[in-house]
Amino acid sequence: MSDSKNGLLGLGSHGPAVADVRTRLVALRGSGLPELEHLAEDGVDAQQFDAGLERAVRAFQQHKGLIVDGVVGVETFAAIDGARWSLGDRILLHTPGHLQRGEDVVALQERLNTLGFGAGRVDGRFGAATERAVRAFQRAYGLSGDGSVGPETLRAFDDLKRSVSGGSATVLRERERVRRSGHNLSGRTVVLDPGHGAANPGATAHGLVEAEVVMDLARRIEGRLTAIGVSVVYTRTEHTSPSEEERAALANAAGADVVLSLHCDSHDAADASGVATFFFGRDRKTSWSAVGEHLADLVQREIVARTDLANCRSHGRSWTLLQQTTMPAVRIEAGYLSHPADASRLASPAFRDTLAEAVLVSLQRLYLGDDDTATTGVLRLGDLRAYLAAHG
Ligand SMILES: [Zn+2]
Protein backbone atom coordinates (compact mmCIF):
# COMPACT_ATOMS: atom_id res chain seq x y z
CA MET A 1 0.00 0.00 0.00
CA SER A 2 1.42 3.37 -0.94
CA ASP A 3 1.79 6.07 1.66
CA SER A 4 1.52 8.89 -0.82
CA LYS A 5 -1.09 7.94 -3.40
CA ASN A 6 -4.34 8.30 -1.45
CA GLY A 7 -3.16 9.21 2.04
CA LEU A 8 -3.71 5.70 3.40
CA LEU A 9 -1.05 3.95 5.43
CA GLY A 10 -1.24 0.23 6.02
CA LEU A 11 0.78 -2.96 6.28
CA GLY A 12 3.72 -2.64 3.86
CA SER A 13 3.68 1.16 3.61
CA HIS A 14 7.06 2.78 4.02
CA GLY A 15 8.24 6.30 4.59
CA PRO A 16 8.47 9.24 7.00
CA ALA A 17 4.65 9.35 7.39
CA VAL A 18 4.80 5.83 8.87
CA ALA A 19 7.54 6.90 11.28
CA ASP A 20 5.35 9.85 12.29
CA VAL A 21 2.41 7.56 13.11
CA ARG A 22 4.71 5.26 15.08
CA THR A 23 6.12 8.18 17.09
CA ARG A 24 2.65 9.50 17.86
CA LEU A 25 1.41 6.09 19.03
CA VAL A 26 4.50 5.57 21.18
CA ALA A 27 3.78 8.94 22.77
CA LEU A 28 0.37 7.62 23.84
CA ARG A 29 1.89 4.89 26.03
CA GLY A 30 0.47 4.97 29.50
CA SER A 31 -2.94 6.07 28.29
CA GLY A 32 -4.53 2.73 29.06
CA LEU A 33 -3.85 0.83 25.85
CA PRO A 34 -1.62 -2.17 26.68
CA GLU A 35 -0.94 -2.93 23.01
CA LEU A 36 0.97 0.34 22.73
CA GLU A 37 3.43 -0.77 25.38
CA HIS A 38 4.69 -3.46 23.00
CA LEU A 39 5.06 -1.13 20.05
CA ALA A 40 8.72 -1.31 19.15
CA GLU A 41 10.90 1.71 18.51
CA ASP A 42 14.29 0.06 18.68
CA GLY A 43 15.53 -2.68 16.40
CA VAL A 44 12.92 -1.95 13.73
CA ASP A 45 12.79 0.24 10.68
CA ALA A 46 10.66 3.06 12.08
CA GLN A 47 9.51 3.96 8.57
CA GLN A 48 8.22 0.45 7.92
CA PHE A 49 4.50 -0.28 8.55
CA ASP A 50 5.09 -3.71 10.06
CA ALA A 51 2.81 -6.21 11.80
CA GLY A 52 3.57 -4.71 15.21
CA LEU A 53 2.47 -1.26 14.08
CA GLU A 54 -0.65 -2.72 12.52
CA ARG A 55 -1.56 -4.44 15.81
CA ALA A 56 -1.12 -1.13 17.63
CA VAL A 57 -3.28 0.71 15.08
CA ARG A 58 -6.03 -1.91 15.36
CA ALA A 59 -5.98 -1.72 19.15
CA PHE A 60 -6.15 2.07 18.96
CA GLN A 61 -9.07 1.95 16.51
CA GLN A 62 -10.91 -0.53 18.71
CA HIS A 63 -10.38 1.68 21.73
CA LYS A 64 -11.67 4.79 19.93
CA GLY A 65 -14.71 3.14 18.36
CA LEU A 66 -13.34 3.54 14.83
CA ILE A 67 -13.58 0.98 12.05
CA VAL A 68 -10.91 -1.59 12.94
CA ASP A 69 -9.02 -2.14 9.68
CA GLY A 70 -5.43 -1.49 10.75
CA VAL A 71 -5.18 1.24 8.11
CA VAL A 72 -4.36 4.84 8.95
CA GLY A 73 -6.64 7.10 6.90
CA VAL A 74 -7.94 10.59 7.61
CA GLU A 75 -10.24 9.52 10.47
CA THR A 76 -7.72 7.37 12.26
CA PHE A 77 -4.95 9.90 11.83
CA ALA A 78 -7.16 12.67 13.24
CA ALA A 79 -7.97 10.44 16.21
CA ILE A 80 -4.28 9.64 16.82
CA ASP A 81 -3.46 13.33 16.54
CA GLY A 82 -6.32 14.29 18.90
CA ALA A 83 -5.39 11.67 21.48
CA ARG A 84 -2.44 13.68 22.73
CA TRP A 85 -4.62 16.49 24.06
CA SER A 86 -5.80 16.49 27.66
CA LEU A 87 -8.33 19.03 28.86
CA GLY A 88 -6.40 22.17 29.74
CA ASP A 89 -3.53 21.63 27.29
CA ARG A 90 -4.93 24.23 24.90
CA ILE A 91 -7.73 26.75 24.67
CA LEU A 92 -10.77 25.19 23.04
CA LEU A 93 -13.13 27.16 20.86
CA HIS A 94 -15.42 26.73 17.91
CA THR A 95 -13.60 27.39 14.64
CA PRO A 96 -16.04 26.70 11.78
CA GLY A 97 -14.34 24.98 8.85
CA HIS A 98 -11.56 23.65 11.03
CA LEU A 99 -13.09 21.98 14.08
CA GLN A 100 -10.78 21.23 16.97
CA ARG A 101 -10.72 17.52 17.68
CA GLY A 102 -9.27 15.52 20.47
CA GLU A 103 -9.55 13.74 23.75
CA ASP A 104 -9.78 17.12 25.49
CA VAL A 105 -12.97 17.84 23.54
CA VAL A 106 -14.31 14.40 24.53
CA ALA A 107 -13.62 15.18 28.19
CA LEU A 108 -15.27 18.59 27.82
CA GLN A 109 -18.39 17.16 26.19
CA GLU A 110 -18.69 14.48 28.86
CA ARG A 111 -18.45 17.06 31.62
CA LEU A 112 -21.02 19.34 30.01
CA ASN A 113 -23.43 16.45 29.58
CA THR A 114 -22.87 15.31 33.15
CA LEU A 115 -23.82 18.76 34.40
CA GLY A 116 -26.98 18.86 32.32
CA PHE A 117 -25.72 21.27 29.64
CA GLY A 118 -26.56 19.26 26.55
CA ALA A 119 -23.42 19.15 24.42
CA GLY A 120 -25.01 16.46 22.28
CA ARG A 121 -23.19 13.37 21.08
CA VAL A 122 -19.72 12.93 22.56
CA ASP A 123 -17.74 12.93 19.30
CA GLY A 124 -14.57 14.80 20.27
CA ARG A 125 -15.30 17.63 17.81
CA PHE A 126 -15.78 21.17 19.08
CA GLY A 127 -18.77 22.11 16.92
CA ALA A 128 -21.67 24.52 17.29
CA ALA A 129 -23.59 22.34 19.78
CA THR A 130 -20.56 22.09 22.05
CA GLU A 131 -20.06 25.85 21.88
CA ARG A 132 -23.73 26.45 22.81
CA ALA A 133 -23.36 24.13 25.79
CA VAL A 134 -20.17 25.92 26.89
CA ARG A 135 -21.93 29.30 26.69
CA ALA A 136 -24.88 28.00 28.71
CA PHE A 137 -22.50 26.58 31.31
CA GLN A 138 -20.60 29.86 31.50
CA ARG A 139 -23.80 31.87 31.91
CA ALA A 140 -25.07 29.53 34.62
CA TYR A 141 -21.84 29.91 36.58
CA GLY A 142 -21.48 33.64 36.16
CA LEU A 143 -18.57 33.52 33.71
CA SER A 144 -18.17 35.81 30.72
CA GLY A 145 -19.90 33.39 28.35
CA ASP A 146 -17.67 33.79 25.28
CA GLY A 147 -18.00 30.10 24.41
CA SER A 148 -14.27 29.37 24.53
CA VAL A 149 -12.75 27.08 27.14
CA GLY A 150 -9.76 28.67 28.83
CA PRO A 151 -8.35 28.68 32.36
CA GLU A 152 -11.35 30.41 33.95
CA THR A 153 -13.89 27.92 32.61
CA LEU A 154 -11.62 25.00 33.47
CA ARG A 155 -11.34 26.26 37.05
CA ALA A 156 -15.14 26.28 37.24
CA PHE A 157 -15.17 22.64 36.12
CA ASP A 158 -12.52 21.75 38.70
CA ASP A 159 -14.44 23.44 41.50
CA LEU A 160 -17.51 21.47 40.49
CA LYS A 161 -15.60 18.24 40.30
CA ARG A 162 -14.38 18.71 43.85
CA SER A 163 -17.86 19.53 45.04
CA VAL A 164 -19.41 16.57 43.27
CA SER A 165 -16.85 14.08 44.54
CA GLY A 166 -16.68 15.72 47.95
CA GLY A 167 -20.07 14.73 49.24
CA SER A 168 -23.79 14.55 48.78
CA ALA A 169 -25.09 15.96 45.54
CA THR A 170 -27.65 17.94 47.49
CA VAL A 171 -24.93 20.04 49.11
CA LEU A 172 -23.12 20.91 45.93
CA ARG A 173 -21.05 24.02 46.20
CA GLU A 174 -21.23 25.19 42.63
CA ARG A 175 -23.49 27.94 43.86
CA GLU A 176 -20.29 29.55 45.11
CA ARG A 177 -19.57 30.02 41.44
CA VAL A 178 -23.00 31.51 40.91
CA ARG A 179 -22.40 33.67 43.93
CA ARG A 180 -19.22 35.12 42.47
CA SER A 181 -21.30 36.39 39.58
CA GLY A 182 -22.75 38.91 42.04
CA HIS A 183 -25.31 38.84 44.79
CA ASN A 184 -27.95 40.77 43.00
CA LEU A 185 -30.80 39.46 40.97
CA SER A 186 -30.92 42.86 39.33
CA GLY A 187 -30.10 42.73 35.63
CA ARG A 188 -30.95 39.06 35.27
CA THR A 189 -33.67 37.53 33.14
CA VAL A 190 -36.20 35.14 34.60
CA VAL A 191 -38.62 33.20 32.44
CA LEU A 192 -41.99 32.67 34.10
CA ASP A 193 -43.84 29.70 32.72
CA PRO A 194 -47.42 29.50 33.95
CA GLY A 195 -48.48 25.99 32.99
CA HIS A 196 -51.24 25.14 30.53
CA GLY A 197 -53.23 28.02 28.96
CA ALA A 198 -56.36 29.02 27.14
CA ALA A 199 -56.90 25.83 25.16
CA ASN A 200 -55.72 23.56 27.95
CA PRO A 201 -56.76 24.77 31.41
CA GLY A 202 -55.03 21.96 33.31
CA ALA A 203 -56.53 20.74 36.56
CA THR A 204 -59.93 22.06 37.61
CA ALA A 205 -61.42 21.40 41.03
CA HIS A 206 -63.13 23.19 43.90
CA GLY A 207 -63.95 26.13 41.63
CA LEU A 208 -60.31 26.68 40.72
CA VAL A 209 -58.71 26.44 37.26
CA GLU A 210 -55.00 25.59 37.24
CA ALA A 211 -54.15 27.81 34.24
CA GLU A 212 -55.68 30.81 36.02
CA VAL A 213 -54.20 30.10 39.45
CA VAL A 214 -50.65 29.75 38.09
CA MET A 215 -51.00 32.87 35.89
CA ASP A 216 -52.06 34.86 38.93
CA LEU A 217 -49.14 33.41 40.88
CA ALA A 218 -46.80 34.33 38.02
CA ARG A 219 -48.07 37.94 38.11
CA ARG A 220 -47.33 38.15 41.82
CA ILE A 221 -43.81 36.80 41.27
CA GLU A 222 -43.34 39.17 38.33
CA GLY A 223 -44.27 42.19 40.44
CA ARG A 224 -41.60 41.32 42.99
CA LEU A 225 -38.98 40.54 40.35
CA THR A 226 -39.43 43.71 38.33
CA ALA A 227 -39.34 45.75 41.55
CA ILE A 228 -35.73 44.66 42.06
CA GLY A 229 -34.66 45.12 38.44
CA VAL A 230 -35.14 41.63 37.04
CA SER A 231 -36.38 41.24 33.48
CA VAL A 232 -39.32 38.88 33.19
CA VAL A 233 -40.27 36.93 30.09
CA TYR A 234 -43.53 34.97 29.96
CA THR A 235 -43.92 31.76 27.99
CA ARG A 236 -47.60 32.46 27.39
CA THR A 237 -50.42 34.96 27.77
CA GLU A 238 -53.96 34.42 29.03
CA HIS A 239 -54.93 33.59 25.47
CA THR A 240 -52.29 31.09 24.37
CA SER A 241 -51.23 27.53 25.25
CA PRO A 242 -47.83 26.85 23.74
CA SER A 243 -46.31 23.36 23.73
CA GLU A 244 -43.58 22.44 26.18
CA GLU A 245 -41.08 22.49 23.28
CA GLU A 246 -42.13 26.02 22.36
CA ARG A 247 -41.77 27.17 25.95
CA ALA A 248 -38.26 25.70 26.18
CA ALA A 249 -37.25 27.28 22.86
CA LEU A 250 -38.52 30.66 24.04
CA ALA A 251 -36.55 30.42 27.29
CA ASN A 252 -33.41 29.51 25.36
CA ALA A 253 -33.90 32.33 22.87
CA ALA A 254 -34.41 34.78 25.74
CA GLY A 255 -31.05 33.78 27.19
CA ALA A 256 -32.76 33.47 30.56
CA ASP A 257 -30.80 32.92 33.76
CA VAL A 258 -33.52 30.81 35.33
CA VAL A 259 -36.85 29.27 34.30
CA LEU A 260 -39.68 28.97 36.80
CA SER A 261 -42.50 26.71 35.65
CA LEU A 262 -45.65 27.00 37.74
CA HIS A 263 -48.27 24.30 38.12
CA CYS A 264 -50.77 22.93 40.59
CA ASP A 265 -51.38 19.23 40.94
CA SER A 266 -54.50 17.13 40.96
CA HIS A 267 -55.18 13.52 41.83
CA ASP A 268 -58.07 11.08 41.96
CA ALA A 269 -57.02 10.18 45.49
CA ALA A 270 -58.72 12.91 47.50
CA ASP A 271 -56.07 12.88 50.21
CA ALA A 272 -53.16 13.65 47.85
CA SER A 273 -51.79 17.02 48.91
CA GLY A 274 -48.69 19.15 49.21
CA VAL A 275 -46.00 20.92 47.25
CA ALA A 276 -43.22 19.34 45.15
CA THR A 277 -40.48 20.91 43.00
CA PHE A 278 -38.82 19.31 40.01
CA PHE A 279 -35.53 19.91 38.18
CA PHE A 280 -33.75 18.30 35.24
CA GLY A 281 -32.30 15.01 36.39
CA ARG A 282 -32.41 11.64 34.71
CA ASP A 283 -29.08 10.08 35.52
CA ARG A 284 -26.83 11.59 38.16
CA LYS A 285 -23.74 10.72 36.14
CA THR A 286 -24.72 11.97 32.71
CA SER A 287 -27.92 14.04 32.74
CA TRP A 288 -28.30 16.11 35.84
CA SER A 289 -28.63 19.82 36.50
CA ALA A 290 -26.83 20.45 39.77
CA VAL A 291 -27.87 24.11 39.88
CA GLY A 292 -31.44 23.15 39.02
CA GLU A 293 -31.44 20.70 41.90
CA HIS A 294 -30.10 23.32 44.25
CA LEU A 295 -32.71 25.85 43.21
CA ALA A 296 -35.46 23.23 43.53
CA ASP A 297 -34.27 22.44 47.05
CA LEU A 298 -34.31 26.13 47.94
CA VAL A 299 -37.80 26.68 46.52
CA GLN A 300 -39.13 23.62 48.28
CA ARG A 301 -37.49 24.63 51.54
CA GLU A 302 -38.82 28.19 51.48
CA ILE A 303 -42.37 27.20 50.55
CA VAL A 304 -42.57 24.48 53.19
CA ALA A 305 -41.17 26.80 55.85
CA ARG A 306 -43.67 29.58 55.08
CA THR A 307 -46.83 27.57 54.48
CA ASP A 308 -48.52 24.49 55.86
CA LEU A 309 -48.44 22.67 52.52
CA ALA A 310 -47.23 19.09 52.95
CA ASN A 311 -43.60 18.59 51.88
CA CYS A 312 -43.54 16.32 48.82
CA ARG A 313 -39.84 17.21 48.28
CA SER A 314 -37.80 17.92 45.16
CA HIS A 315 -37.18 15.38 42.42
CA GLY A 316 -35.18 15.00 39.21
CA ARG A 317 -37.26 14.54 36.07
CA SER A 318 -36.53 14.52 32.35
CA TRP A 319 -39.71 16.36 31.35
CA THR A 320 -39.49 18.29 28.09
CA LEU A 321 -39.25 21.80 29.53
CA LEU A 322 -36.66 20.78 32.12
CA GLN A 323 -34.61 18.82 29.61
CA GLN A 324 -34.68 21.20 26.65
CA THR A 325 -33.87 24.41 28.52
CA THR A 326 -30.18 25.26 28.68
CA MET A 327 -30.36 27.16 31.98
CA PRO A 328 -31.41 26.03 35.45
CA ALA A 329 -35.14 25.33 35.36
CA VAL A 330 -37.52 24.20 38.06
CA ARG A 331 -41.16 23.21 37.97
CA ILE A 332 -43.17 23.90 41.07
CA GLU A 333 -46.32 21.88 41.69
CA ALA A 334 -47.80 24.17 44.32
CA GLY A 335 -50.52 22.17 46.04
CA TYR A 336 -53.33 19.90 44.86
CA LEU A 337 -56.45 21.59 43.53
CA SER A 338 -58.19 18.25 44.14
CA HIS A 339 -57.43 18.47 47.87
CA PRO A 340 -59.99 20.57 49.80
CA ALA A 341 -57.50 22.18 52.19
CA ASP A 342 -54.87 22.85 49.49
CA ALA A 343 -57.58 24.32 47.26
CA SER A 344 -58.86 26.65 49.94
CA ARG A 345 -55.30 27.82 50.58
CA LEU A 346 -54.69 28.44 46.89
CA ALA A 347 -57.93 30.38 46.59
CA SER A 348 -56.52 32.98 48.96
CA PRO A 349 -54.63 35.96 47.45
CA ALA A 350 -52.60 36.25 50.65
CA PHE A 351 -51.50 32.63 50.29
CA ARG A 352 -50.43 33.23 46.69
CA ASP A 353 -48.44 36.22 47.89
CA THR A 354 -46.69 33.98 50.40
CA LEU A 355 -45.82 31.53 47.62
CA ALA A 356 -44.49 34.37 45.46
CA GLU A 357 -42.40 35.64 48.36
CA ALA A 358 -40.97 32.14 48.94
CA VAL A 359 -39.99 31.83 45.28
CA LEU A 360 -38.32 35.25 45.34
CA VAL A 361 -36.29 34.51 48.43
CA SER A 362 -35.17 31.14 47.04
CA LEU A 363 -33.96 32.86 43.87
CA GLN A 364 -32.13 35.47 45.91
CA ARG A 365 -30.60 32.71 48.02
CA LEU A 366 -29.36 30.97 44.88
CA TYR A 367 -27.28 34.03 44.02
CA LEU A 368 -26.47 34.90 47.61
CA GLY A 369 -24.95 31.47 48.17
CA ASP A 370 -26.41 31.69 51.64
CA ASP A 371 -26.75 28.34 53.34
CA ASP A 372 -27.95 29.60 56.69
CA THR A 373 -30.91 27.30 57.25
CA ALA A 374 -31.66 28.94 60.59
CA THR A 375 -33.31 31.84 58.80
CA THR A 376 -35.25 29.76 56.28
CA GLY A 377 -38.80 30.89 56.03
CA VAL A 378 -38.41 33.95 58.20
CA LEU A 379 -36.15 36.00 55.96
CA ARG A 380 -38.10 38.62 54.03
CA LEU A 381 -36.90 40.42 50.94
CA GLY A 382 -36.27 43.52 53.04
CA ASP A 383 -33.94 41.51 55.27
CA LEU A 384 -32.08 40.25 52.24
CA ARG A 385 -31.60 43.76 50.91
CA ALA A 386 -30.25 44.82 54.30
CA TYR A 387 -27.92 41.84 54.29
CA LEU A 388 -26.71 42.76 50.81
CA ALA A 389 -26.19 46.37 51.83
CA ALA A 390 -24.05 45.18 54.74
CA HIS A 391 -22.12 42.46 52.90
CA GLY A 392 -22.31 43.48 49.25
ZN1 LIG B 1 -50.14 21.42 35.43
Short mmCIF file of N, CA and C in Angstrom, two decimals, residues 115 117 140-141 172 174-175 178 288-296 328 330 366:
data_model
loop_
_atom_site.label_atom_id
_atom_site.label_comp_id
_atom_site.label_asym_id
_atom_site.label_seq_id
_atom_site.Cartn_x
_atom_site.Cartn_y
_atom_site.Cartn_z
N LEU A 115 -23.25 17.65 33.63
CA LEU A 115 -23.82 18.76 34.40
C LEU A 115 -25.18 19.20 33.88
N PHE A 117 -25.79 20.32 30.76
CA PHE A 117 -25.72 21.27 29.64
C PHE A 117 -25.51 20.46 28.37
N ALA A 140 -24.51 30.07 33.38
CA ALA A 140 -25.07 29.53 34.62
C ALA A 140 -24.11 29.73 35.79
N TYR A 141 -22.82 29.79 35.50
CA TYR A 141 -21.84 29.91 36.58
C TYR A 141 -21.25 31.30 36.66
N LEU A 172 -24.09 20.45 46.91
CA LEU A 172 -23.12 20.91 45.93
C LEU A 172 -22.76 22.36 46.17
N GLU A 174 -21.43 24.39 43.83
CA GLU A 174 -21.23 25.19 42.63
C GLU A 174 -21.95 26.52 42.72
N ARG A 175 -22.84 26.65 43.71
CA ARG A 175 -23.49 27.94 43.86
C ARG A 175 -22.49 29.00 44.30
N VAL A 178 -21.89 30.61 41.20
CA VAL A 178 -23.00 31.51 40.91
C VAL A 178 -22.87 32.77 41.75
N TRP A 288 -27.91 15.64 34.54
CA TRP A 288 -28.30 16.11 35.84
C TRP A 288 -27.96 17.59 35.96
N SER A 289 -28.91 18.40 36.30
CA SER A 289 -28.63 19.82 36.50
C SER A 289 -28.41 20.08 37.99
N ALA A 290 -27.15 20.26 38.36
CA ALA A 290 -26.83 20.45 39.77
C ALA A 290 -27.40 21.77 40.28
N VAL A 291 -27.33 22.82 39.45
CA VAL A 291 -27.87 24.11 39.88
C VAL A 291 -29.39 24.03 39.95
N GLY A 292 -29.99 23.34 38.99
CA GLY A 292 -31.44 23.15 39.02
C GLY A 292 -31.87 22.44 40.29
N GLU A 293 -31.11 21.43 40.68
CA GLU A 293 -31.44 20.70 41.90
C GLU A 293 -31.33 21.62 43.12
N HIS A 294 -30.28 22.42 43.12
CA HIS A 294 -30.10 23.32 44.25
C HIS A 294 -31.25 24.32 44.35
N LEU A 295 -31.60 24.89 43.20
CA LEU A 295 -32.71 25.85 43.21
C LEU A 295 -34.02 25.17 43.64
N ALA A 296 -34.25 23.96 43.14
CA ALA A 296 -35.46 23.23 43.53
C ALA A 296 -35.50 23.00 45.03
N PRO A 328 -30.70 26.69 34.37
CA PRO A 328 -31.41 26.03 35.45
C PRO A 328 -32.92 26.29 35.36
N VAL A 330 -36.79 25.01 37.08
CA VAL A 330 -37.52 24.20 38.06
C VAL A 330 -39.01 24.29 37.78
N LEU A 366 -30.19 31.64 45.88
CA LEU A 366 -29.36 30.97 44.88
C LEU A 366 -28.15 31.84 44.55
#
